[in-house]
PDB file of C-alpha atoms in Angstrom:
ATOM      1  CA  MET A 177     109.467 147.613  74.406  1.00 55.00           C
ATOM      2  CA  ALA A 178     106.246 145.598  74.272  1.00 63.00           C
ATOM      3  CA  THR A 179     105.873 142.881  76.880  1.00 80.00           C
ATOM      4  CA  LYS A 180     104.936 139.305  76.038  1.00 76.00           C
ATOM      5  CA  GLY A 181     101.502 139.935  77.500  1.00 71.00           C
ATOM      6  CA  ASN A 182     100.962 143.041  75.394  1.00 86.00           C
ATOM      7  CA  LEU A 183     102.051 141.186  72.259  1.00 90.00           C
ATOM      8  CA  THR A 184      99.547 138.422  73.008  1.00 93.00           C
ATOM      9  CA  LYS A 185      96.809 141.006  73.533  1.00 95.00           C
ATOM     10  CA  GLU A 186      97.695 142.659  70.221  1.00 95.00           C
ATOM     11  CA  ARG A 187      97.626 139.294  68.406  1.00 96.00           C
ATOM     12  CA  LEU A 188      94.218 138.494  69.851  1.00 97.00           C
ATOM     13  CA  THR A 189      92.864 141.891  68.797  1.00 97.00           C
ATOM     14  CA  GLU A 190      94.327 141.555  65.300  1.00 96.00           C
ATOM     15  CA  SER A 191      92.880 138.066  64.932  1.00 96.00           C
ATOM     16  CA  MET A 192      89.471 139.214  66.120  1.00 97.00           C
ATOM     17  CA  LEU A 193      89.573 142.052  63.600  1.00 96.00           C
ATOM     18  CA  GLN A 194      90.481 139.757  60.712  1.00 94.00           C
ATOM     19  CA  LEU A 195      87.910 137.137  61.629  1.00 95.00           C
ATOM     20  CA  ILE A 196      85.134 139.724  61.990  1.00 95.00           C
ATOM     21  CA  GLN A 197      85.829 140.810  58.426  1.00 91.00           C
ATOM     22  CA  THR A 198      85.707 137.287  57.009  1.00 89.00           C
ATOM     23  CA  SER A 199      83.193 135.566  59.306  1.00 92.00           C
ATOM     24  CA  GLY A 200      81.253 138.385  60.945  1.00 93.00           C
ATOM     25  CA  TYR A 201      81.064 139.141  64.649  1.00 95.00           C
ATOM     26  CA  SER A 202      78.440 136.508  65.440  1.00 94.00           C
ATOM     27  CA  GLY A 203      80.319 133.914  63.385  1.00 95.00           C
ATOM     28  CA  THR A 204      83.584 134.476  65.248  1.00 96.00           C
ATOM     29  CA  GLY A 205      84.017 132.313  68.327  1.00 95.00           C
ATOM     30  CA  LEU A 206      86.661 132.817  70.976  1.00 95.00           C
ATOM     31  CA  ASN A 207      88.252 129.444  70.233  1.00 94.00           C
ATOM     32  CA  ALA A 208      88.708 130.502  66.616  1.00 96.00           C
ATOM     33  CA  VAL A 209      90.348 133.737  67.753  1.00 96.00           C
ATOM     34  CA  ILE A 210      92.718 131.873  70.067  1.00 96.00           C
ATOM     35  CA  GLU A 211      93.653 129.419  67.321  1.00 96.00           C
ATOM     36  CA  HIS A 212      94.113 132.174  64.733  1.00 96.00           C
ATOM     37  CA  ALA A 213      96.279 134.204  67.114  1.00 96.00           C
ATOM     38  CA  GLY A 214      98.300 131.193  68.260  1.00 94.00           C
ATOM     39  CA  ALA A 215      97.607 132.342  71.805  1.00 93.00           C
ATOM     40  CA  PRO A 216      97.467 130.257  74.994  1.00 90.00           C
ATOM     41  CA  LYS A 217      94.060 129.061  76.119  1.00 84.00           C
ATOM     42  CA  GLY A 218      92.728 131.328  78.810  1.00 88.00           C
ATOM     43  CA  SER A 219      94.575 134.334  77.367  1.00 91.00           C
ATOM     44  CA  VAL A 220      91.357 135.932  76.125  1.00 93.00           C
ATOM     45  CA  TYR A 221      89.826 136.229  79.586  1.00 92.00           C
ATOM     46  CA  PHE A 222      93.156 137.262  81.078  1.00 93.00           C
ATOM     47  CA  HIS A 223      93.463 140.215  78.683  1.00 94.00           C
ATOM     48  CA  PHE A 224      89.728 140.729  78.136  1.00 95.00           C
ATOM     49  CA  PRO A 225      87.901 139.835  81.367  1.00 94.00           C
ATOM     50  CA  ASP A 226      84.567 140.699  79.735  1.00 93.00           C
ATOM     51  CA  GLY A 227      85.206 138.168  76.990  1.00 94.00           C
ATOM     52  CA  LYS A 228      84.069 138.473  73.416  1.00 96.00           C
ATOM     53  CA  GLU A 229      82.401 141.853  73.813  1.00 96.00           C
ATOM     54  CA  GLY A 230      85.585 143.444  75.166  1.00 96.00           C
ATOM     55  CA  LEU A 231      87.638 141.836  72.419  1.00 97.00           C
ATOM     56  CA  GLY A 232      85.135 143.096  69.863  1.00 97.00           C
ATOM     57  CA  VAL A 233      85.460 146.642  71.193  1.00 97.00           C
ATOM     58  CA  ALA A 234      89.256 146.391  70.943  1.00 97.00           C
ATOM     59  CA  ALA A 235      88.986 145.165  67.343  1.00 97.00           C
ATOM     60  CA  VAL A 236      86.671 148.044  66.415  1.00 97.00           C
ATOM     61  CA  GLU A 237      89.077 150.520  68.015  1.00 97.00           C
ATOM     62  CA  LEU A 238      91.978 149.033  66.041  1.00 97.00           C
ATOM     63  CA  ALA A 239      90.017 149.307  62.791  1.00 95.00           C
ATOM     64  CA  ALA A 240      89.145 152.909  63.628  1.00 96.00           C
ATOM     65  CA  LYS A 241      92.775 153.835  64.163  1.00 96.00           C
ATOM     66  CA  ARG A 242      93.849 152.238  60.894  1.00 93.00           C
ATOM     67  CA  PHE A 243      91.290 154.016  58.774  1.00 93.00           C
ATOM     68  CA  GLU A 244      91.938 157.292  60.565  1.00 93.00           C
ATOM     69  CA  THR A 245      95.624 156.847  59.702  1.00 93.00           C
ATOM     70  CA  LEU A 246      94.649 156.177  56.089  1.00 90.00           C
ATOM     71  CA  ILE A 247      92.704 159.469  56.009  1.00 91.00           C
ATOM     72  CA  VAL A 248      95.590 161.409  57.547  1.00 90.00           C
ATOM     73  CA  GLU A 249      98.125 159.901  55.133  1.00 90.00           C
ATOM     74  CA  ALA A 250      95.842 160.645  52.178  1.00 89.00           C
ATOM     75  CA  ALA A 251      95.544 164.247  53.349  1.00 89.00           C
ATOM     76  CA  LEU A 252      99.316 164.663  53.636  1.00 89.00           C
ATOM     77  CA  SER A 253      99.915 163.500  50.064  1.00 86.00           C
ATOM     78  CA  ALA A 254      96.928 165.250  48.464  1.00 87.00           C
ATOM     79  CA  ASP A 255      96.176 168.785  47.373  1.00 89.00           C
ATOM     80  CA  GLY A 256      92.923 169.476  49.173  1.00 90.00           C
ATOM     81  CA  ALA A 257      89.988 167.524  50.545  1.00 94.00           C
ATOM     82  CA  ALA A 258      88.718 166.248  47.171  1.00 94.00           C
ATOM     83  CA  GLU A 259      92.023 164.602  46.303  1.00 95.00           C
ATOM     84  CA  ALA A 260      92.394 163.261  49.836  1.00 94.00           C
ATOM     85  CA  ALA A 261      88.956 161.629  49.689  1.00 95.00           C
ATOM     86  CA  ARG A 262      89.763 160.066  46.326  1.00 95.00           C
ATOM     87  CA  ALA A 263      93.112 158.765  47.602  1.00 93.00           C
ATOM     88  CA  ALA A 264      91.498 157.242  50.690  1.00 93.00           C
ATOM     89  CA  ILE A 265      88.796 155.515  48.627  1.00 95.00           C
ATOM     90  CA  GLU A 266      91.368 154.228  46.143  1.00 94.00           C
ATOM     91  CA  ALA A 267      93.396 152.754  49.016  1.00 92.00           C
ATOM     92  CA  LEU A 268      90.254 151.032  50.318  1.00 93.00           C
ATOM     93  CA  THR A 269      89.483 149.776  46.815  1.00 96.00           C
ATOM     94  CA  THR A 270      92.882 148.122  46.681  1.00 95.00           C
ATOM     95  CA  ILE A 271      92.352 146.460  50.071  1.00 93.00           C
ATOM     96  CA  VAL A 272      88.927 145.131  49.087  1.00 94.00           C
ATOM     97  CA  SER A 273      90.080 143.945  45.665  1.00 96.00           C
ATOM     98  CA  GLU A 274      93.327 142.289  46.780  1.00 95.00           C
ATOM     99  CA  SER A 275      91.437 140.355  49.470  1.00 93.00           C
ATOM    100  CA  ASN A 276      89.141 138.952  46.780  1.00 94.00           C
ATOM    101  CA  PHE A 277      86.327 140.963  48.376  1.00 94.00           C
ATOM    102  CA  ARG A 278      86.678 139.150  51.711  1.00 90.00           C
ATOM    103  CA  LEU A 279      87.850 142.234  53.593  1.00 87.00           C
ATOM    104  CA  GLY A 280      85.849 145.374  54.078  1.00 87.00           C
ATOM    105  CA  CYS A 281      84.950 147.534  57.033  1.00 90.00           C
ATOM    106  CA  PRO A 282      84.643 145.562  60.273  1.00 93.00           C
ATOM    107  CA  VAL A 283      82.997 148.544  61.948  1.00 95.00           C
ATOM    108  CA  SER A 284      80.008 148.368  59.632  1.00 94.00           C
ATOM    109  CA  VAL A 285      79.845 144.590  60.149  1.00 93.00           C
ATOM    110  CA  VAL A 286      79.697 144.969  63.935  1.00 96.00           C
ATOM    111  CA  THR A 287      77.210 147.841  63.662  1.00 96.00           C
ATOM    112  CA  LEU A 288      74.816 145.834  61.522  1.00 93.00           C
ATOM    113  CA  GLU A 289      75.094 142.670  63.620  1.00 94.00           C
ATOM    114  CA  MET A 290      75.332 144.020  67.143  1.00 94.00           C
ATOM    115  CA  GLY A 291      74.169 147.640  67.122  1.00 89.00           C
ATOM    116  CA  ALA A 292      70.825 146.703  68.619  1.00 92.00           C
ATOM    117  CA  GLU A 293      72.193 143.966  70.890  1.00 93.00           C
ATOM    118  CA  SER A 294      75.148 145.571  72.657  1.00 95.00           C
ATOM    119  CA  GLU A 295      75.216 149.212  73.680  1.00 96.00           C
ATOM    120  CA  ARG A 296      78.939 148.976  74.342  1.00 96.00           C
ATOM    121  CA  LEU A 297      79.683 147.736  70.823  1.00 97.00           C
ATOM    122  CA  ARG A 298      77.308 150.289  69.317  1.00 97.00           C
ATOM    123  CA  GLU A 299      79.123 153.068  71.157  1.00 97.00           C
ATOM    124  CA  ALA A 300      82.495 151.733  69.991  1.00 97.00           C
ATOM    125  CA  CYS A 301      81.252 151.765  66.394  1.00 97.00           C
ATOM    126  CA  ALA A 302      79.819 155.272  66.763  1.00 97.00           C
ATOM    127  CA  THR A 303      83.159 156.453  68.147  1.00 97.00           C
ATOM    128  CA  ALA A 304      84.956 154.817  65.214  1.00 97.00           C
ATOM    129  CA  PHE A 305      82.789 156.580  62.652  1.00 97.00           C
ATOM    130  CA  GLU A 306      83.283 159.845  64.529  1.00 97.00           C
ATOM    131  CA  SER A 307      87.053 159.371  64.370  1.00 96.00           C
ATOM    132  CA  TRP A 308      86.753 159.355  60.562  1.00 95.00           C
ATOM    133  CA  ILE A 309      84.203 162.137  60.245  1.00 96.00           C
ATOM    134  CA  THR A 310      86.194 164.575  62.399  1.00 96.00           C
ATOM    135  CA  PRO A 311      89.443 164.621  60.359  1.00 94.00           C
ATOM    136  CA  THR A 312      87.435 164.663  57.121  1.00 95.00           C
ATOM    137  CA  ALA A 313      85.526 167.707  58.370  1.00 96.00           C
ATOM    138  CA  ALA A 314      88.816 169.370  59.295  1.00 95.00           C
ATOM    139  CA  LEU A 315      90.048 168.889  55.727  1.00 94.00           C
ATOM    140  CA  LEU A 316      86.859 170.430  54.382  1.00 95.00           C
ATOM    141  CA  GLU A 317      87.156 173.388  56.739  1.00 94.00           C
ATOM    142  CA  ALA A 318      90.719 173.885  55.507  1.00 93.00           C
ATOM    143  CA  ASP A 319      89.259 174.107  52.002  1.00 93.00           C
ATOM    144  CA  GLY A 320      86.909 176.895  53.086  1.00 91.00           C
ATOM    145  CA  LEU A 321      83.695 175.326  54.353  1.00 95.00           C
ATOM    146  CA  ASP A 322      82.266 176.517  57.653  1.00 93.00           C
ATOM    147  CA  ALA A 323      82.215 174.064  60.541  1.00 96.00           C
ATOM    148  CA  LYS A 324      78.541 173.096  60.213  1.00 96.00           C
ATOM    149  CA  GLU A 325      78.666 172.429  56.479  1.00 95.00           C
ATOM    150  CA  ALA A 326      82.027 170.671  56.754  1.00 96.00           C
ATOM    151  CA  ARG A 327      80.611 168.344  59.400  1.00 97.00           C
ATOM    152  CA  ALA A 328      77.522 167.573  57.322  1.00 97.00           C
ATOM    153  CA  LEU A 329      79.521 166.890  54.167  1.00 97.00           C
ATOM    154  CA  ALA A 330      82.094 164.794  56.044  1.00 97.00           C
ATOM    155  CA  THR A 331      79.258 162.639  57.387  1.00 98.00           C
ATOM    156  CA  VAL A 332      77.951 162.146  53.846  1.00 97.00           C
ATOM    157  CA  VAL A 333      81.431 161.266  52.581  1.00 97.00           C
ATOM    158  CA  VAL A 334      82.057 158.638  55.263  1.00 97.00           C
ATOM    159  CA  SER A 335      78.551 157.196  54.841  1.00 97.00           C
ATOM    160  CA  THR A 336      79.022 156.971  51.074  1.00 97.00           C
ATOM    161  CA  ILE A 337      82.334 155.178  51.441  1.00 96.00           C
ATOM    162  CA  GLU A 338      80.861 152.697  53.917  1.00 95.00           C
ATOM    163  CA  GLY A 339      77.970 151.923  51.594  1.00 96.00           C
ATOM    164  CA  ALA A 340      80.252 151.556  48.592  1.00 97.00           C
ATOM    165  CA  VAL A 341      82.437 149.041  50.432  1.00 96.00           C
ATOM    166  CA  ILE A 342      79.399 146.910  51.275  1.00 95.00           C
ATOM    167  CA  VAL A 343      78.009 147.017  47.721  1.00 97.00           C
ATOM    168  CA  SER A 344      81.424 146.256  46.191  1.00 97.00           C
ATOM    169  CA  ARG A 345      81.801 143.200  48.403  1.00 95.00           C
ATOM    170  CA  ALA A 346      78.308 141.992  47.578  1.00 95.00           C
ATOM    171  CA  MET A 347      78.866 142.384  43.838  1.00 97.00           C
ATOM    172  CA  HIS A 348      82.510 141.260  43.813  1.00 97.00           C
ATOM    173  CA  ASP A 349      83.159 144.377  41.782  1.00 98.00           C
ATOM    174  CA  THR A 350      85.163 147.511  42.598  1.00 97.00           C
ATOM    175  CA  GLN A 351      82.956 149.705  40.422  1.00 98.00           C
ATOM    176  CA  PRO A 352      80.799 150.947  43.344  1.00 98.00           C
ATOM    177  CA  LEU A 353      83.955 152.183  45.075  1.00 98.00           C
ATOM    178  CA  ILE A 354      85.326 153.690  41.879  1.00 97.00           C
ATOM    179  CA  SER A 355      82.019 155.486  41.336  1.00 98.00           C
ATOM    180  CA  ALA A 356      82.024 156.663  44.950  1.00 97.00           C
ATOM    181  CA  ALA A 357      85.493 158.147  44.489  1.00 97.00           C
ATOM    182  CA  ASP A 358      84.303 160.082  41.417  1.00 97.00           C
ATOM    183  CA  VAL A 359      81.085 161.321  43.001  1.00 97.00           C
ATOM    184  CA  VAL A 360      82.570 162.220  46.395  1.00 97.00           C
ATOM    185  CA  SER A 361      85.524 164.124  44.950  1.00 96.00           C
ATOM    186  CA  GLU A 362      83.264 166.015  42.546  1.00 96.00           C
ATOM    187  CA  LEU A 363      80.794 166.850  45.305  1.00 95.00           C
ATOM    188  CA  ILE A 364      83.582 168.249  47.482  1.00 95.00           C
ATOM    189  CA  LYS A 365      84.936 170.318  44.592  1.00 93.00           C
ATOM    190  CA  GLN A 366      81.502 171.749  43.855  1.00 92.00           C
ATOM    191  CA  ARG A 367      80.833 172.672  47.480  1.00 87.00           C
ATOM    192  CA  CYS A 368      84.216 174.312  47.872  1.00 85.00           C
ATOM    193  CA  LEU A 369      83.868 176.213  44.585  1.00 78.00           C
ATOM    194  CA  LYS A 370      80.441 177.428  45.691  1.00 69.00           C
ATOM    195  CA  ILE A 371      81.973 178.814  48.879  1.00 67.00           C
ATOM    196  CA  GLU A 372      84.757 180.513  46.946  1.00 60.00           C
ATOM    197  CA  GLY A 373      82.201 182.061  44.595  1.00 53.00           C
ATOM    198  CA  THR A 374      80.340 183.728  47.448  1.00 57.00           C
ATOM    199  CA  ARG A 375      83.443 185.474  48.767  1.00 54.00           C
TER     200      ARG A 375
END
């Protein structure tokens, strides 16, 4: 059973994550996080002694876990890597659209804003992207690609999705994500068919 302190820490992390998506990392102050979370004053430094940076790392880690879960769930309900990629992108499209394009990927937001300013945040973002590339590569290997090619293609897939989210939010249009789903799934099918044809 979660303690009161753990619940407060979780609320602070969730609030930080939501505010990063709507206001950016630089635009999110600790007072706003405390107010959004309905947490006691002083709770941030109690749970995150290193302040905003530590809270930012926790928010990035939470975002990483959620998208990794989305990938895993897509894989369980799909027949192969191409369908899994499409399902994951379609789920993201729904999130972006239903938020009126206010929500996207907080990891990319933090990377763009703080990647050159905070090594700790950059490393957290790199770890987050890795946590998405690795299971995607595993799906591709299961479809017949060797480890090196699977890793390369998984990196392209994740990078494409990240870019499509940003462009969709900028345009207030889901078409970039829809196009990404089509292109990524077709690319995976072609690569896997090529491997099968050489056997």
